[in-house]
Coordinates of C-alpha atoms in Angstrom, one line a residue:
Chain A
M11 CA -67.0 -34.6 7.6
I12 CA -63.9 -33.0 9.0
P13 CA -63.7 -33.4 12.8
L14 CA -64.2 -30.0 14.2
A15 CA -63.1 -30.5 17.7
Q16 CA -61.5 -34.0 17.6
P17 CA -58.5 -34.4 20.0
P18 CA -55.5 -34.4 17.8
H19 CA -52.6 -36.8 17.7
T20 CA -50.7 -36.5 21.0
E21 CA -47.5 -35.6 19.3
D22 CA -49.0 -32.9 17.2
A23 CA -51.2 -31.6 20.0
P24 CA -51.4 -27.8 20.2
T25 CA -49.5 -26.6 23.1
S26 CA -50.4 -24.2 25.8
A27 CA -48.1 -21.9 24.0
E28 CA -50.7 -21.4 21.3
A29 CA -52.8 -19.4 23.7
G30 CA -50.1 -17.3 25.2
A31 CA -46.5 -16.6 24.4
P32 CA -45.3 -19.6 22.5
D33 CA -42.0 -21.2 23.3
L34 CA -39.8 -22.3 20.4
M35 CA -38.9 -25.7 21.8
E36 CA -42.5 -26.4 22.7
I37 CA -43.5 -25.5 19.2
Y38 CA -40.7 -27.6 17.8
R39 CA -41.6 -30.7 19.8
A40 CA -45.3 -30.4 19.0
H41 CA -45.0 -29.8 15.3
V42 CA -41.7 -31.1 14.0
D43 CA -43.3 -34.1 12.4
Y44 CA -46.0 -32.0 10.8
V45 CA -43.4 -29.6 9.3
W46 CA -41.4 -32.5 8.0
R47 CA -44.4 -34.1 6.3
I48 CA -45.6 -30.8 4.8
A49 CA -42.1 -30.1 3.4
R50 CA -42.1 -33.6 1.9
S51 CA -45.5 -33.0 0.4
L52 CA -44.3 -29.8 -1.1
G53 CA -41.7 -31.8 -3.0
I54 CA -38.7 -31.7 -0.7
P55 CA -36.7 -35.0 -1.0
A56 CA -36.1 -37.1 2.1
D57 CA -32.5 -36.2 2.3
A58 CA -33.1 -32.5 2.3
A59 CA -36.2 -32.6 4.6
E60 CA -34.0 -32.2 7.7
D61 CA -32.4 -29.0 6.4
V62 CA -35.7 -27.5 5.4
T63 CA -37.4 -28.5 8.7
Q64 CA -34.5 -26.9 10.7
E65 CA -34.6 -23.8 8.6
V66 CA -38.4 -23.5 9.2
F67 CA -37.9 -23.6 13.0
L68 CA -35.0 -21.2 12.9
C69 CA -37.3 -19.0 10.9
V70 CA -40.0 -19.5 13.5
H71 CA -37.5 -18.4 16.1
H72 CA -36.9 -15.2 14.3
R73 CA -40.5 -14.4 13.5
L74 CA -42.2 -15.7 16.6
H75 CA -43.2 -12.2 17.6
T76 CA -45.2 -12.0 14.4
F77 CA -47.4 -14.9 15.3
R78 CA -51.0 -13.8 16.0
P79 CA -51.9 -15.4 19.3
G80 CA -55.5 -16.2 18.2
G81 CA -54.4 -17.9 15.0
S82 CA -53.6 -21.5 14.2
M83 CA -50.0 -22.4 14.8
R84 CA -50.1 -25.1 12.2
A85 CA -51.6 -22.8 9.6
W86 CA -48.8 -20.3 10.4
L87 CA -46.1 -23.0 10.2
F88 CA -47.5 -24.1 6.9
G89 CA -47.1 -20.6 5.5
I90 CA -43.5 -20.4 6.6
T91 CA -42.7 -23.9 5.3
R92 CA -44.3 -23.1 1.9
N93 CA -42.5 -19.8 1.6
L94 CA -39.2 -21.4 2.5
V95 CA -39.7 -24.2 0.0
L96 CA -40.7 -21.8 -2.7
H97 CA -37.8 -19.6 -2.0
D98 CA -35.4 -22.5 -2.5
K99 CA -37.5 -24.2 -5.1
R100 CA -35.0 -24.1 -7.8
S101 CA -32.1 -25.5 -5.8
Y102 CA -34.3 -28.2 -4.4
A103 CA -35.7 -29.0 -7.8
R104 CA -32.2 -29.3 -9.2
R105 CA -31.2 -31.5 -6.4
E106 CA -34.2 -33.7 -6.8
R107 CA -33.6 -34.1 -10.5
H108 CA -30.0 -35.2 -9.8
L109 CA -31.0 -37.5 -7.0
A110 CA -33.7 -39.1 -9.1
A111 CA -31.0 -40.0 -11.6
L112 CA -29.0 -41.8 -8.9
P113 CA -29.1 -45.6 -9.4
H114 CA -29.9 -46.3 -5.7
P115 CA -31.2 -43.2 -3.9
Q116 CA -30.4 -43.5 -0.2
E117 CA -33.2 -42.6 2.1
T118 CA -32.8 -41.5 5.7
A119 CA -32.6 -44.5 8.0
R120 CA -35.9 -45.5 9.4
E121 CA -36.6 -46.5 12.9
P122 CA -35.6 -50.0 13.7
D123 CA -39.1 -51.0 15.1
A124 CA -40.8 -50.2 11.7
T125 CA -42.2 -53.6 10.8
V126 CA -42.6 -54.9 7.3
R127 CA -46.4 -54.5 7.5
V128 CA -46.1 -50.9 8.7
Q129 CA -43.6 -50.2 6.0
Q130 CA -45.9 -51.6 3.3
A131 CA -48.9 -49.7 4.6
A132 CA -46.9 -46.5 4.7
A133 CA -45.6 -47.2 1.2
L134 CA -49.3 -47.7 0.1
M135 CA -50.3 -44.4 1.7
Q136 CA -47.4 -42.7 0.0
A137 CA -48.4 -44.2 -3.3
F138 CA -51.9 -42.9 -2.8
L139 CA -50.8 -39.4 -1.9
D140 CA -48.6 -39.3 -4.9
E141 CA -51.6 -40.0 -7.1
L142 CA -53.4 -36.9 -5.8
D143 CA -52.8 -33.4 -7.1
L144 CA -51.1 -31.1 -4.6
D145 CA -54.4 -29.2 -3.7
K146 CA -56.2 -32.4 -2.8
R147 CA -53.2 -34.0 -1.3
L148 CA -52.7 -31.1 1.2
V149 CA -56.3 -31.0 2.3
F150 CA -56.3 -34.8 2.7
Q151 CA -53.1 -34.9 4.5
M152 CA -54.0 -32.0 6.8
T153 CA -57.3 -33.6 7.6
E154 CA -56.5 -37.3 7.9
I155 CA -52.9 -37.3 8.9
E156 CA -52.4 -34.1 10.8
E157 CA -56.0 -34.0 12.2
M158 CA -56.4 -30.3 11.5
T159 CA -59.8 -28.8 11.6
A160 CA -61.5 -27.5 8.4
D161 CA -61.1 -23.9 9.7
E162 CA -57.3 -24.4 10.2
I163 CA -57.0 -25.8 6.8
A164 CA -58.9 -23.0 5.2
E165 CA -56.7 -20.6 7.0
A166 CA -53.5 -22.3 6.0
L167 CA -54.3 -22.7 2.4
A168 CA -56.2 -19.4 2.2
I169 CA -59.2 -21.1 0.6
P170 CA -62.9 -21.0 1.4
L171 CA -64.3 -23.6 3.8
G172 CA -66.5 -25.1 1.0
T173 CA -63.4 -25.8 -1.1
V174 CA -61.8 -27.6 1.8
Y175 CA -64.8 -29.9 2.0
S176 CA -65.1 -30.5 -1.7
R177 CA -61.4 -31.3 -2.1
L178 CA -61.6 -33.6 0.9
R179 CA -64.6 -35.4 -0.5
A180 CA -62.8 -35.9 -3.8
A181 CA -59.7 -37.2 -2.1
R182 CA -61.6 -39.6 0.1
A183 CA -63.5 -41.0 -3.0
R184 CA -60.1 -41.6 -4.6
L185 CA -58.9 -43.3 -1.4
E186 CA -61.8 -45.6 -1.5
R187 CA -61.1 -46.6 -5.1
F188 CA -57.5 -47.1 -4.2
R189 CA -58.3 -49.4 -1.4
L190 CA -60.7 -51.4 -3.6
R191 CA -58.0 -51.8 -6.1
L192 CA -55.6 -53.0 -3.5
H193 CA -58.2 -55.4 -2.1
A194 CA -58.9 -56.8 -5.6
R195 CA -55.2 -57.3 -6.1
D196 CA -54.8 -59.2 -2.8
E197 CA -57.8 -61.3 -3.7
R198 CA -56.2 -62.3 -7.0
R199 CA -52.9 -63.1 -5.3
H200 CA -54.7 -65.2 -2.7
A201 CA -56.6 -67.1 -5.4
C202 CA -53.3 -67.8 -7.2
A203 CA -51.7 -69.0 -4.1
T204 CA -54.5 -71.4 -3.2
N205 CA -55.2 -72.7 -6.7
P206 CA -51.8 -73.0 -8.4
Chain B
M18 CA -49.9 -58.0 3.0
R19 CA -52.4 -60.2 4.9
D20 CA -55.8 -61.2 3.6
E21 CA -58.0 -58.6 5.2
P22 CA -58.0 -55.2 3.5
V23 CA -55.9 -52.5 4.9
T24 CA -58.0 -49.9 6.6
T25 CA -57.6 -46.1 6.3
P26 CA -56.6 -45.6 10.0
E27 CA -54.0 -48.3 9.5
L28 CA -52.6 -46.6 6.4
V29 CA -52.6 -43.2 8.2
A30 CA -50.9 -44.6 11.3
A31 CA -48.3 -46.3 9.3
Y32 CA -47.6 -43.2 7.2
R33 CA -47.3 -41.1 10.3
D34 CA -44.9 -43.6 11.8
R35 CA -42.7 -43.7 8.7
E36 CA -42.8 -40.2 7.4
R37 CA -41.1 -38.3 10.1
P38 CA -37.5 -37.4 11.0
S39 CA -35.4 -40.1 12.6
E40 CA -34.7 -39.7 16.3
A41 CA -31.1 -38.7 15.5
A42 CA -32.4 -36.0 13.2
R43 CA -34.8 -34.8 15.8
E44 CA -32.1 -34.5 18.4
R45 CA -29.8 -32.8 16.0
M46 CA -32.4 -30.2 15.1
A47 CA -33.4 -29.7 18.7
R48 CA -29.7 -29.1 19.7
A49 CA -29.3 -26.6 16.9
L50 CA -32.5 -24.8 17.9
M51 CA -31.6 -24.7 21.6
A52 CA -28.1 -23.4 20.7
A53 CA -29.7 -20.8 18.4
T54 CA -32.0 -19.7 21.1
A55 CA -29.2 -19.4 23.6
A56 CA -26.7 -17.8 21.3
R57 CA -29.0 -15.4 19.6
S58 CA -29.2 -12.8 22.3
A59 CA -25.4 -12.4 22.3
T60 CA -24.8 -12.9 18.6
V61 CA -23.1 -10.1 16.7
I62 CA -23.1 -10.8 13.0
P63 CA -21.7 -8.1 10.9
L64 CA -23.8 -8.4 7.8
R65 CA -27.1 -9.4 9.4
P66 CA -27.3 -8.3 13.0
S67 CA -30.2 -9.8 15.0
R68 CA -33.3 -7.8 15.4
R69 CA -32.4 -6.8 18.9
Q70 CA -28.9 -5.7 17.8
R71 CA -30.4 -4.0 14.8
R72 CA -32.5 -2.0 17.1
G73 CA -29.4 -1.2 19.1
V74 CA -27.5 -0.2 16.0
A75 CA -30.5 1.8 14.8
G76 CA -30.6 3.5 18.2
G77 CA -26.9 4.4 17.7
W78 CA -27.7 5.8 14.3
L79 CA -30.6 7.7 15.6
A80 CA -28.5 9.3 18.4
L81 CA -25.9 10.2 15.8
A82 CA -28.6 11.5 13.5
A83 CA -30.1 13.6 16.3
A84 CA -26.7 15.1 17.1
L85 CA -26.0 15.8 13.5
A86 CA -29.5 17.2 13.0
L87 CA -29.0 19.6 15.9
I88 CA -25.7 20.9 14.5
G89 CA -26.8 20.8 10.9
A90 CA -30.1 22.4 11.5
S91 CA -28.7 25.2 13.5
S92 CA -26.0 26.0 10.9
Y93 CA -28.5 25.6 8.1
W94 CA -30.7 28.1 9.7
L95 CA -27.9 30.5 10.1
V96 CA -26.9 30.1 6.4
S97 CA -30.4 30.0 4.9
A98 CA -31.7 32.9 6.9
R99 CA -29.2 35.0 5.0
Q100 CA -29.5 33.3 1.5
Q101 CA -33.2 32.6 0.8
P102 CA -36.4 32.7 2.8
S103 CA -37.0 28.9 2.9
G104 CA -38.7 27.5 5.9
P105 CA -38.4 24.1 7.7
A106 CA -40.8 22.5 5.1
D107 CA -38.5 23.4 2.2
M108 CA -35.6 22.0 4.1
L109 CA -37.4 18.7 4.7
L110 CA -38.4 18.3 1.1
D111 CA -34.9 18.7 -0.2
A112 CA -33.4 15.3 -0.3
H113 CA -29.9 16.6 -1.2
D114 CA -29.8 19.0 1.6
P115 CA -26.4 18.5 3.3
A116 CA -27.9 19.0 6.7
P117 CA -31.5 18.1 7.0
A118 CA -33.4 18.0 10.2
Q119 CA -34.3 15.1 12.5
G120 CA -35.0 11.8 10.8
T121 CA -33.9 13.1 7.4
V122 CA -30.3 12.8 8.5
T123 CA -30.7 9.0 8.1
P124 CA -30.3 9.1 4.3
K125 CA -26.9 10.4 4.8
A126 CA -26.2 7.4 7.0
S127 CA -27.5 5.1 4.3
E128 CA -24.7 5.9 1.8
A129 CA -23.4 2.5 0.9
P130 CA -19.7 2.3 1.0
G131 CA -19.5 0.4 -2.3
G132 CA -19.9 3.8 -4.0
R133 CA -23.7 3.3 -4.2
V134 CA -25.8 5.9 -2.5
V135 CA -29.3 5.1 -1.3
H136 CA -31.4 8.2 -1.5
A137 CA -34.3 8.0 0.9
I138 CA -37.2 10.3 0.3
A139 CA -37.0 13.0 2.9
E140 CA -40.6 13.2 4.0
P141 CA -41.6 15.0 7.1
R142 CA -42.6 11.6 8.7
A143 CA -39.1 10.2 8.3
T144 CA -38.7 9.4 11.9
T145 CA -37.6 6.3 13.8
V146 CA -39.2 3.7 11.6
E147 CA -37.9 5.1 8.4
G148 CA -34.5 5.4 10.0
E149 CA -34.5 1.6 10.6
N150 CA -35.8 0.9 7.1
V151 CA -33.0 3.0 5.5
E152 CA -30.5 1.1 7.6
L153 CA -31.8 -2.2 6.3
V154 CA -31.6 -1.0 2.7
A155 CA -28.0 0.0 3.4
A156 CA -27.3 -3.4 4.8
T157 CA -28.8 -5.1 1.8
T158 CA -26.8 -3.0 -0.5
V159 CA -23.6 -3.8 1.3
E160 CA -24.4 -7.5 1.2
G161 CA -24.9 -7.3 -2.5
T162 CA -21.6 -5.6 -2.9
V163 CA -19.7 -8.0 -0.7
E164 CA -20.5 -10.9 -3.0
N165 CA -18.5 -9.4 -5.8
V166 CA -15.4 -8.2 -4.0
E167 CA -12.4 -10.0 -2.6
P168 CA -12.6 -10.9 1.1
E169 CA -10.2 -8.2 2.3
A170 CA -12.2 -5.5 0.6
A171 CA -15.3 -7.1 2.0
T172 CA -14.0 -6.8 5.5
K173 CA -13.4 -3.1 4.9
I174 CA -16.8 -2.6 3.5
E175 CA -18.4 -4.3 6.4
G176 CA -16.5 -2.2 8.8
A177 CA -17.7 1.0 7.1
A178 CA -21.3 -0.1 6.7
V179 CA -22.2 -1.4 10.1
E180 CA -20.0 1.1 11.8
V181 CA -20.5 0.3 15.5
A182 CA -21.1 -3.5 15.3
A183 CA -18.6 -4.2 12.7
K184 CA -15.9 -2.2 14.3
T185 CA -16.0 -4.3 17.5
E186 CA -16.3 -7.4 15.5
T187 CA -13.4 -6.6 13.2
A188 CA -11.3 -5.6 16.1
A189 CA -12.0 -8.9 17.9
A190 CA -11.3 -11.0 14.8
D191 CA -7.8 -12.3 14.8
P192 CA -6.0 -11.1 11.6
A193 CA -4.1 -14.3 11.5
Q194 CA -7.3 -16.3 11.4
R195 CA -8.6 -14.1 8.6
R196 CA -5.4 -14.7 6.7
A197 CA -5.7 -18.4 7.3
G198 CA -9.3 -18.3 6.1
R199 CA -8.2 -16.6 2.9
S200 CA -5.4 -19.0 2.3
Q201 CA -7.7 -21.9 2.9
A202 CA -10.1 -20.5 0.3
R203 CA -7.3 -20.0 -2.1
Q204 CA -6.1 -23.5 -1.6
V205 CA -9.5 -24.9 -2.2
A206 CA -9.8 -22.8 -5.4
A207 CA -6.3 -23.7 -6.5
D208 CA -6.6 -27.4 -6.8
S209 CA -9.4 -27.5 -9.3
P210 CA -9.8 -30.9 -10.9
R211 CA -10.0 -29.6 -14.5
G212 CA -10.0 -32.6 -16.3
E213 CA -7.9 -35.8 -16.3
D214 CA -10.2 -38.2 -14.4
A215 CA -13.4 -36.3 -14.7
P216 CA -16.3 -38.8 -14.7
A217 CA -19.1 -38.8 -17.2
D218 CA -21.5 -37.1 -14.9
P219 CA -19.6 -35.1 -12.3
V220 CA -22.7 -33.7 -10.7
L221 CA -23.9 -37.2 -9.8
E222 CA -20.5 -38.0 -8.3
E223 CA -20.7 -34.8 -6.4
L224 CA -24.1 -35.6 -5.1
M225 CA -23.0 -39.0 -4.0
L226 CA -20.1 -37.5 -2.1
I227 CA -22.3 -35.0 -0.4
Q228 CA -24.7 -37.8 0.5
Q229 CA -21.8 -39.7 2.0
I230 CA -21.0 -36.6 4.2
K231 CA -24.6 -36.4 5.3
D232 CA -24.8 -40.1 6.0
A233 CA -21.6 -39.9 8.1
L234 CA -23.0 -36.9 10.1
D235 CA -26.3 -38.8 10.5
A236 CA -24.3 -41.8 11.9
E237 CA -22.5 -39.4 14.2
R238 CA -19.1 -40.0 12.5
P239 CA -17.9 -36.5 12.0
A240 CA -14.3 -37.6 11.3
A241 CA -15.6 -39.7 8.4
A242 CA -17.6 -36.8 7.3
L243 CA -14.6 -34.5 7.3
A244 CA -12.7 -37.1 5.3
A245 CA -15.5 -37.1 2.7
I246 CA -15.5 -33.3 2.8
D247 CA -11.8 -33.2 2.0
A248 CA -12.3 -35.7 -0.7
H249 CA -15.0 -33.5 -2.2
A250 CA -12.8 -30.5 -1.9
R251 CA -9.9 -32.2 -3.6
K252 CA -12.0 -33.5 -6.5
F253 CA -14.6 -30.7 -6.9
A254 CA -12.8 -27.5 -5.7
R255 CA -15.2 -25.6 -7.9
G256 CA -18.1 -28.0 -8.1
S257 CA -21.7 -27.0 -8.1
L258 CA -22.2 -28.2 -4.5
V259 CA -19.4 -26.3 -2.9
E260 CA -21.8 -24.2 -0.8
E261 CA -23.4 -27.4 0.7
R262 CA -20.0 -28.9 1.3
E263 CA -18.7 -25.9 3.2
A264 CA -21.9 -25.7 5.3
L265 CA -21.4 -29.4 6.2
R266 CA -17.8 -28.7 7.0
V267 CA -18.7 -26.2 9.6
V268 CA -21.2 -28.7 11.1
A269 CA -18.7 -31.5 11.0
L270 CA -15.9 -29.5 12.6
C271 CA -18.1 -28.3 15.4
D272 CA -19.3 -31.8 15.9
T273 CA -15.8 -33.1 16.3
G274 CA -15.1 -30.4 18.8
E275 CA -12.6 -28.5 16.7
V276 CA -14.2 -25.2 17.7
V277 CA -11.5 -22.9 16.4
R278 CA -11.4 -24.4 12.9
G279 CA -15.2 -24.6 13.0
E280 CA -15.5 -20.9 13.8
R281 CA -13.0 -20.0 11.2
A282 CA -15.0 -22.1 8.6
Q283 CA -18.2 -20.6 9.9
R284 CA -16.9 -17.0 9.4
A285 CA -15.6 -17.9 5.9
F286 CA -18.9 -19.5 5.0
I287 CA -21.0 -16.6 6.1
K288 CA -18.7 -14.2 4.4
A289 CA -18.8 -16.2 1.1
Y290 CA -22.5 -17.0 1.2
P291 CA -24.3 -14.3 3.1
R292 CA -27.6 -15.3 1.6
S293 CA -27.2 -19.0 1.8
A294 CA -30.2 -21.2 2.8
Y295 CA -27.8 -22.9 5.2
R296 CA -26.7 -19.8 7.0
E297 CA -28.8 -20.2 10.1
R298 CA -27.7 -23.8 10.4
V299 CA -24.1 -22.8 10.0
R300 CA -24.5 -20.0 12.5
A301 CA -26.0 -22.5 15.0
A302 CA -23.3 -25.1 14.4
C303 CA -20.7 -23.7 16.8
P304 CA -23.0 -22.0 19.2
V305 CA -21.1 -22.2 22.5
A306 CA -17.9 -20.8 21.2
A307 CA -19.7 -18.3 19.1
A308 CA -21.7 -17.1 22.0
A309 CA -18.5 -16.8 24.2
T310 CA -16.6 -14.9 21.5
E311 CA -19.5 -12.7 20.8
Q312 CA -20.2 -12.0 24.5
S313 CA -16.7 -10.9 24.9
T314 CA -17.0 -8.8 21.8
I315 CA -20.1 -7.1 23.2
D316 CA -18.4 -6.5 26.6

């Protein structure tokens, strides 16, 4: 089940601003990673994610007065991000096509402390997310990675609560199959290594 | 990978750690946002004034409208009393009335200077809110027009459309700078590659150059970024990523501290691409100087 009142990841913790008048920089610090990941999930390539993220927060700056104090900040941010991505969809799609054609696409430099194992695990998660369709992917990502509540997700995606749960169930079942596949592959490799 | 199977929390943690902006990108975005927050209150942008200023401009229009309405209504009553027995309701329903009353004066103010006239329906409830809407429509119309005219004409149109704000802005803008901006634009347009050493896929080459610029900016080497920008401008004066290049030029110039050139490029960019997706980033690129200039403009 989706955690209803689980303490979220420290970085993405809702700020005191959510209750009262939110401050732009507080919102930025609390949700920049979330917006970045949502933009990436919506198909924005890595090299354009910074532009999009920045545009989102500038947009937030302009529209802050329209944020409903009782509402979910992350649901609101999702709406802005999605609209912005859709607005510039064609240009980003064009860029992505061209970038995909490049022989060695350059990605944004990662942090130096990212170990090989972390990189591999992240790549596996990315591969799994890429296997999912966008509906399931968003629900899964919002639940497992962003630690959003089911209500927040339903609000963000404008879908019934039951749909959130059913999509999550399906995504988790796929993850289990994905992990079993990985495990089986590792077992085979191990067997090959020990019995040449 | 090691022997034990990777767990879901491990996958999630790794993904979180990897899929996020770099520290440099975070700082860059934070700087731009802080600058935008600081500069916004004093920003006067001719084509898209901020909400606060829009309200100010709308207030100006309303004051003007009220004055015109008083004069117009009184003279209308004097004339109409003699011509035909129409009451205030008839007057309000006539959209082409030369001197309507109260909020209905705003349609007159919404005449777009590009020869296009926006007729607002003169309803009795055409008060403050409608006045602001009409003004927005006018601004949109003007923007649409600006894209298709030469820069000099565009400056005139701006001046006419956003009367109060644009007048002060145009007065503050140095004509020499505007000339320089134009000549820069012409220079860029003049040396189009057109041919000899055009590669098989010029778009890919363009993309790689743009990526080089971004990489240089990421690595905080704005001088290298500017060199790459110039290289792109020489080779792809009319390329498909000119808009991106010019946006990055503003950022690079401001990063190197060349504020004057940065501002000039900023103005040229906003004029050339008023609806660009990069406009906010470009506006925030030279915030300190922009704020100072705009503050003096307001004063």
